[in-house]
Structure formats: C-alpha cells, structure tokens
C-alpha cells in the first residue's frame, strides 16, 4: 500500500528544545515537501526536495531545517522551536513531472510549543 | 492579495442538499486545478482534478473552472453525512509548487 508515514502524530515540547519530525514514503517519489496548516491560512509550504541532496525553501522556511540523504526520508528539524511554530504539519510526496498525479499526504503531526 | 482565496466557512447543510464550494485565484496563467478533501485527523486526499477550463464530473461531484473569471467551483449533489470534511482548492502552478486555499469546513446534517 502506498504510504507516507509521519512520526510522531502528536508532540508537545517547550521553547528552544530541538526536535525532529520524521517522514518516510514507499512510493519511490523524487519530490517531497513539508507543509504547515493553520486555521484561516490553509496549507503553506515550508521546504521541498526534488531529489536526494536537493532541497529548497518554500513560502515559510524560517525556523526550520530539512535534509534529504535518502530518497524515502525527508525529516523536518526545528532546532529552537518557538510558540509560533505550534501548528499541524504535513509531509507530502509527488510523482515529479506528472501533473495528473496528486500530492500524497501523511496523516499529520500536531505540534504544540509552550 | 492571496494567490488563492477560499471562504473557510463553516458551511452547514441538510442531507441531500446541493453544496457549492468556491475559490478565486489571481494568476490567469494557472492551468492545473484540484480539489482535495480532508477528514478530521487525516491528511488531504485528491478528490477532483481539472486542466484548463470546463467541467469535470465524477459521481456526485462536479468540478468547474471558469478561467475568464478566475473562479473554480466544486459541486456536491445529494450530499451525505460522510461528505462532512474540509475541502481545499489547490492549484499546481506548473512546476514543483502547489498552492492551496484556506479550506472550507462542510457539515452535512443527517
């Protein structure tokens, strides 16, 4: 079964404590992306990766880091989380170049920073 | 101005009603239009996809694009309680970027 797996599903942390949200996919897609979803603002792209070792900033990259050392994994790193990063985060993959192909999303990680 | 505008609702309708969900967009060059459905505690899933102008029908769902007005719509006929979800319009800008509307929360009451 095609899957995008995020962990953890829920995370509560304190300001400044480094954390990593993992994302793994089994569809062999080149493209992976991180979004955050906030009420009234919809899904906003944080970072994306077009392939291994190729990453680029999305619309709201400040305070986040990513890495793409393997095709299947695309972790999101918050080195010093702040309360304004409290949000619902989604990892997504896409079959590059096929505009009929949808984005495949994970089930989300709800992060609370106190 | 946001690239994609969508009324967040919520929208509450009785079972069996026809539902109309809408978005406007700013860039006339956009050509790939999508609707995603998101259930509570789940990620969005593609519901409908259209290219350029016109209508596309899939069962009880119809997606409509009016490029002259820069307006996209999703119609749901004979709405069911199981249709209760958040509906997000989305536009693939032709590259690696997909932009989303804010999402409209729909409640269908039995």
CSV table of C-alpha atoms in Angstrom, one decimal:
chain,number,residue,atom,x,y,z
A,1,UNK,CA,0.0,0.0,0.0
A,2,UNK,CA,1.3,3.5,-1.0
A,3,UNK,CA,2.1,5.3,2.2
A,4,UNK,CA,3.5,8.5,3.6
A,5,UNK,CA,4.3,7.9,7.3
A,6,UNK,CA,5.0,10.7,9.7
A,7,UNK,CA,6.1,10.4,13.3
A,8,UNK,CA,5.1,11.4,15.9
A,9,UNK,CA,1.4,12.1,15.4
A,10,UNK,CA,1.4,14.4,18.4
A,11,UNK,CA,4.2,16.3,20.1
A,12,UNK,CA,4.2,18.8,22.9
A,13,UNK,CA,7.5,20.5,23.7
A,14,UNK,CA,9.0,23.6,25.2
A,15,UNK,CA,10.6,26.6,23.6
A,16,UNK,CA,14.1,26.0,22.5
A,17,UNK,CA,14.2,22.2,22.7
A,18,UNK,CA,15.3,20.8,19.4
A,19,UNK,CA,13.0,18.3,17.7
A,20,UNK,CA,12.7,16.3,14.6
A,21,UNK,CA,9.6,15.1,12.8
A,22,UNK,CA,10.2,12.2,10.5
A,23,UNK,CA,8.6,11.5,7.1
A,24,UNK,CA,9.1,8.3,5.1
A,25,UNK,CA,7.5,7.2,1.8
A,26,UNK,CA,7.3,3.9,-0.1
A,27,UNK,CA,6.3,5.2,-3.5
A,28,UNK,CA,9.8,6.0,-4.8
A,29,UNK,CA,8.7,9.6,-5.5
A,30,UNK,CA,11.5,12.1,-6.2
A,31,UNK,CA,9.6,15.0,-4.8
A,32,UNK,CA,8.9,15.5,-1.1
A,33,UNK,CA,7.6,18.6,0.7
A,34,UNK,CA,6.6,19.8,4.2
A,35,UNK,CA,3.6,22.0,4.8
A,36,UNK,CA,2.1,23.6,7.9
A,37,UNK,CA,-1.6,24.0,8.2
A,38,UNK,CA,-3.1,26.9,10.3
A,39,UNK,CA,-6.7,28.0,10.7
A,40,UNK,CA,-7.6,30.6,8.0
A,41,UNK,CA,-4.3,30.2,6.3
A,42,UNK,CA,-4.5,26.8,4.7
A,43,UNK,CA,-1.5,24.8,3.8
A,44,UNK,CA,1.7,26.7,3.4
A,45,UNK,CA,4.8,25.1,2.1
A,46,UNK,CA,7.9,25.1,4.3
A,47,UNK,CA,10.6,23.3,2.3
A,48,UNK,CA,10.6,20.9,-0.6
A,49,UNK,CA,13.1,18.5,-2.1
A,50,UNK,CA,13.3,17.5,-5.8
A,51,UNK,CA,15.6,14.6,-5.1
A,52,UNK,CA,18.3,13.3,-2.8
A,53,UNK,CA,20.6,16.2,-1.6
A,54,UNK,CA,18.4,18.7,-3.4
A,55,UNK,CA,16.3,20.9,-1.2
A,56,UNK,CA,14.8,24.4,-1.5
A,57,UNK,CA,12.8,26.9,0.6
A,58,UNK,CA,9.1,27.2,0.3
A,59,UNK,CA,7.0,30.1,1.5
A,60,UNK,CA,7.6,29.9,5.2
A,61,UNK,CA,11.0,28.4,5.8
A,62,UNK,CA,12.2,30.5,8.8
A,63,UNK,CA,12.9,28.4,11.9
A,64,UNK,CA,13.0,25.1,10.0
A,65,UNK,CA,15.7,22.8,8.5
A,66,UNK,CA,15.4,19.8,6.3
A,67,UNK,CA,17.7,17.1,4.9
A,68,UNK,CA,17.3,14.6,2.1
A,69,UNK,CA,20.0,12.0,2.4
A,70,UNK,CA,17.9,9.1,1.2
A,71,UNK,CA,15.1,9.1,-1.3
A,72,UNK,CA,12.5,7.7,1.0
A,73,UNK,CA,13.1,10.0,4.0
A,74,UNK,CA,12.7,13.7,4.5
A,75,UNK,CA,12.9,14.8,8.1
A,76,UNK,CA,11.8,18.3,9.4
A,77,UNK,CA,14.1,19.8,12.0
A,78,UNK,CA,13.2,22.6,14.4
A,79,UNK,CA,16.4,23.5,16.1
A,80,UNK,CA,14.9,26.0,18.5
A,81,UNK,CA,11.2,25.8,18.4
A,82,UNK,CA,9.1,28.8,19.4
A,83,UNK,CA,5.3,29.1,20.2
A,84,UNK,CA,4.5,30.5,16.7
A,85,UNK,CA,5.6,27.1,15.3
A,86,UNK,CA,2.6,25.5,17.0
A,87,UNK,CA,0.8,24.0,14.1
A,88,UNK,CA,-0.3,20.9,12.2
A,89,UNK,CA,2.4,19.7,9.9
A,90,UNK,CA,2.1,17.5,6.8
A,91,UNK,CA,4.6,15.8,4.7
A,92,UNK,CA,3.7,15.2,1.1
A,93,UNK,CA,5.2,13.4,-1.9
A,94,UNK,CA,4.6,13.8,-5.6
A,95,UNK,CA,5.5,11.9,-8.8
A,96,UNK,CA,7.6,14.6,-10.5
A,97,UNK,CA,6.6,15.8,-13.9
A,98,UNK,CA,3.1,14.1,-13.9
A,99,UNK,CA,0.6,16.9,-13.4
A,100,UNK,CA,-2.2,14.4,-13.3
A,101,UNK,CA,-0.6,12.9,-10.3
A,102,UNK,CA,-1.8,14.1,-6.9
A,103,UNK,CA,0.2,15.1,-3.8
A,104,UNK,CA,0.2,12.2,-1.3
A,105,UNK,CA,0.0,13.4,2.2
A,106,UNK,CA,0.9,11.8,5.5
A,107,UNK,CA,-1.7,12.0,8.4
A,108,UNK,CA,0.0,14.9,10.0
A,109,UNK,CA,1.9,15.8,13.2
A,110,UNK,CA,0.3,18.2,15.6
A,111,UNK,CA,3.0,20.2,17.3
A,112,UNK,CA,2.5,22.3,20.4
A,113,UNK,CA,5.3,24.5,21.6
A,114,UNK,CA,4.8,26.0,25.1
B,1,UNK,CA,-3.7,39.7,-2.5
B,2,UNK,CA,-3.5,35.9,-1.8
B,3,UNK,CA,-2.9,33.8,-4.9
B,4,UNK,CA,-5.9,31.6,-4.0
B,5,UNK,CA,-8.9,32.8,-1.9
B,6,UNK,CA,-11.4,30.4,-0.3
B,7,UNK,CA,-14.1,31.1,2.2
B,8,UNK,CA,-13.3,29.0,5.3
B,9,UNK,CA,-16.9,28.6,6.3
B,10,UNK,CA,-18.1,26.6,8.1
B,11,UNK,CA,-20.9,25.6,5.8
B,12,UNK,CA,-23.7,23.5,7.3
B,13,UNK,CA,-26.3,21.9,5.0
B,14,UNK,CA,-29.0,19.2,5.5
B,15,UNK,CA,-28.5,15.7,4.0
B,16,UNK,CA,-29.5,15.6,0.3
B,17,UNK,CA,-28.7,19.3,-0.4
B,18,UNK,CA,-26.6,20.5,-3.3
B,19,UNK,CA,-23.4,22.0,-2.0
B,20,UNK,CA,-21.4,24.7,-3.8
B,21,UNK,CA,-17.8,25.4,-2.8
B,22,UNK,CA,-15.8,28.1,-4.5
B,23,UNK,CA,-12.3,29.6,-4.8
B,24,UNK,CA,-10.9,32.6,-6.7
B,25,UNK,CA,-7.3,32.9,-7.9
B,26,UNK,CA,-5.2,35.7,-9.1
B,27,UNK,CA,-2.9,34.5,-11.8
B,28,UNK,CA,-4.5,33.9,-15.2
B,29,UNK,CA,-1.6,31.6,-16.3
B,30,UNK,CA,-2.6,28.9,-13.8
B,31,UNK,CA,-3.9,25.7,-15.6
B,32,UNK,CA,-4.0,22.8,-13.2
B,33,UNK,CA,-6.8,22.9,-10.7
B,34,UNK,CA,-7.6,20.4,-8.0
B,35,UNK,CA,-9.9,19.8,-5.1
B,36,UNK,CA,-8.6,17.9,-2.0
B,37,UNK,CA,-10.8,16.5,0.8
B,38,UNK,CA,-9.5,16.4,4.3
B,39,UNK,CA,-11.2,14.4,7.0
B,40,UNK,CA,-10.6,15.2,10.7
B,41,UNK,CA,-7.1,13.9,11.9
B,42,UNK,CA,-6.2,12.9,8.3
B,43,UNK,CA,-4.1,14.3,5.5
B,44,UNK,CA,-5.7,15.8,2.4
B,45,UNK,CA,-6.6,13.4,-0.4
B,46,UNK,CA,-7.2,14.4,-4.0
B,47,UNK,CA,-10.9,14.4,-4.9
B,48,UNK,CA,-11.0,16.0,-8.4
B,49,UNK,CA,-8.5,17.3,-10.9
B,50,UNK,CA,-9.2,19.5,-13.9
B,51,UNK,CA,-7.0,21.0,-16.6
B,52,UNK,CA,-7.8,24.4,-18.0
B,53,UNK,CA,-11.5,25.5,-18.3
B,54,UNK,CA,-14.7,23.5,-18.3
B,55,UNK,CA,-16.5,20.9,-16.2
B,56,UNK,CA,-15.5,17.5,-14.9
B,57,UNK,CA,-17.9,15.1,-13.3
B,58,UNK,CA,-17.3,12.1,-11.1
B,59,UNK,CA,-20.3,10.6,-9.5
B,60,UNK,CA,-21.9,13.1,-7.2
B,61,UNK,CA,-19.0,15.6,-7.6
B,62,UNK,CA,-18.6,18.2,-10.4
B,63,UNK,CA,-15.5,20.4,-10.6
B,64,UNK,CA,-15.9,23.6,-12.7
B,65,UNK,CA,-13.2,26.1,-13.9
B,66,UNK,CA,-14.0,29.5,-15.3
B,67,UNK,CA,-10.7,30.9,-16.4
B,68,UNK,CA,-12.2,34.2,-17.7
B,69,UNK,CA,-13.4,34.9,-14.1
B,70,UNK,CA,-10.5,33.1,-12.4
B,71,UNK,CA,-13.1,31.1,-10.4
B,72,UNK,CA,-13.1,27.4,-9.5
B,73,UNK,CA,-16.1,25.5,-8.0
B,74,UNK,CA,-16.9,22.1,-6.6
B,75,UNK,CA,-20.5,21.0,-6.6
B,76,UNK,CA,-21.7,18.1,-4.5
B,77,UNK,CA,-25.1,16.6,-5.3
B,78,UNK,CA,-27.2,14.6,-2.9
B,79,UNK,CA,-24.8,15.5,0.0
B,80,UNK,CA,-24.3,12.8,2.6
B,81,UNK,CA,-23.1,13.0,6.2
B,82,UNK,CA,-20.0,11.2,5.1
B,83,UNK,CA,-19.2,14.2,2.9
B,84,UNK,CA,-18.6,16.2,6.1
B,85,UNK,CA,-14.9,17.3,5.8
B,86,UNK,CA,-12.7,20.2,4.9
B,87,UNK,CA,-12.5,20.9,1.2
B,88,UNK,CA,-9.3,22.6,-0.2
B,89,UNK,CA,-9.0,24.0,-3.6
B,90,UNK,CA,-5.4,23.8,-5.0
B,91,UNK,CA,-3.6,25.0,-8.0
B,92,UNK,CA,-0.4,23.4,-9.4
B,93,UNK,CA,1.4,26.4,-10.8
B,94,UNK,CA,3.1,24.3,-13.5
B,95,UNK,CA,6.3,23.5,-11.6
B,96,UNK,CA,7.0,21.9,-8.3
B,97,UNK,CA,4.7,24.2,-6.4
B,98,UNK,CA,1.0,23.6,-5.4
B,99,UNK,CA,-0.8,26.5,-3.7
B,100,UNK,CA,-3.8,25.9,-1.5
B,101,UNK,CA,-6.9,27.8,-0.5
B,102,UNK,CA,-7.6,28.1,3.2
B,103,UNK,CA,-10.1,25.2,3.1
B,104,UNK,CA,-13.9,25.2,3.7
B,105,UNK,CA,-15.3,23.2,6.5
B,106,UNK,CA,-18.5,21.4,5.4
B,107,UNK,CA,-21.0,19.8,7.8
B,108,UNK,CA,-23.8,17.7,6.3
B,109,UNK,CA,-26.5,17.0,8.9
B,110,UNK,CA,-28.5,13.8,8.8
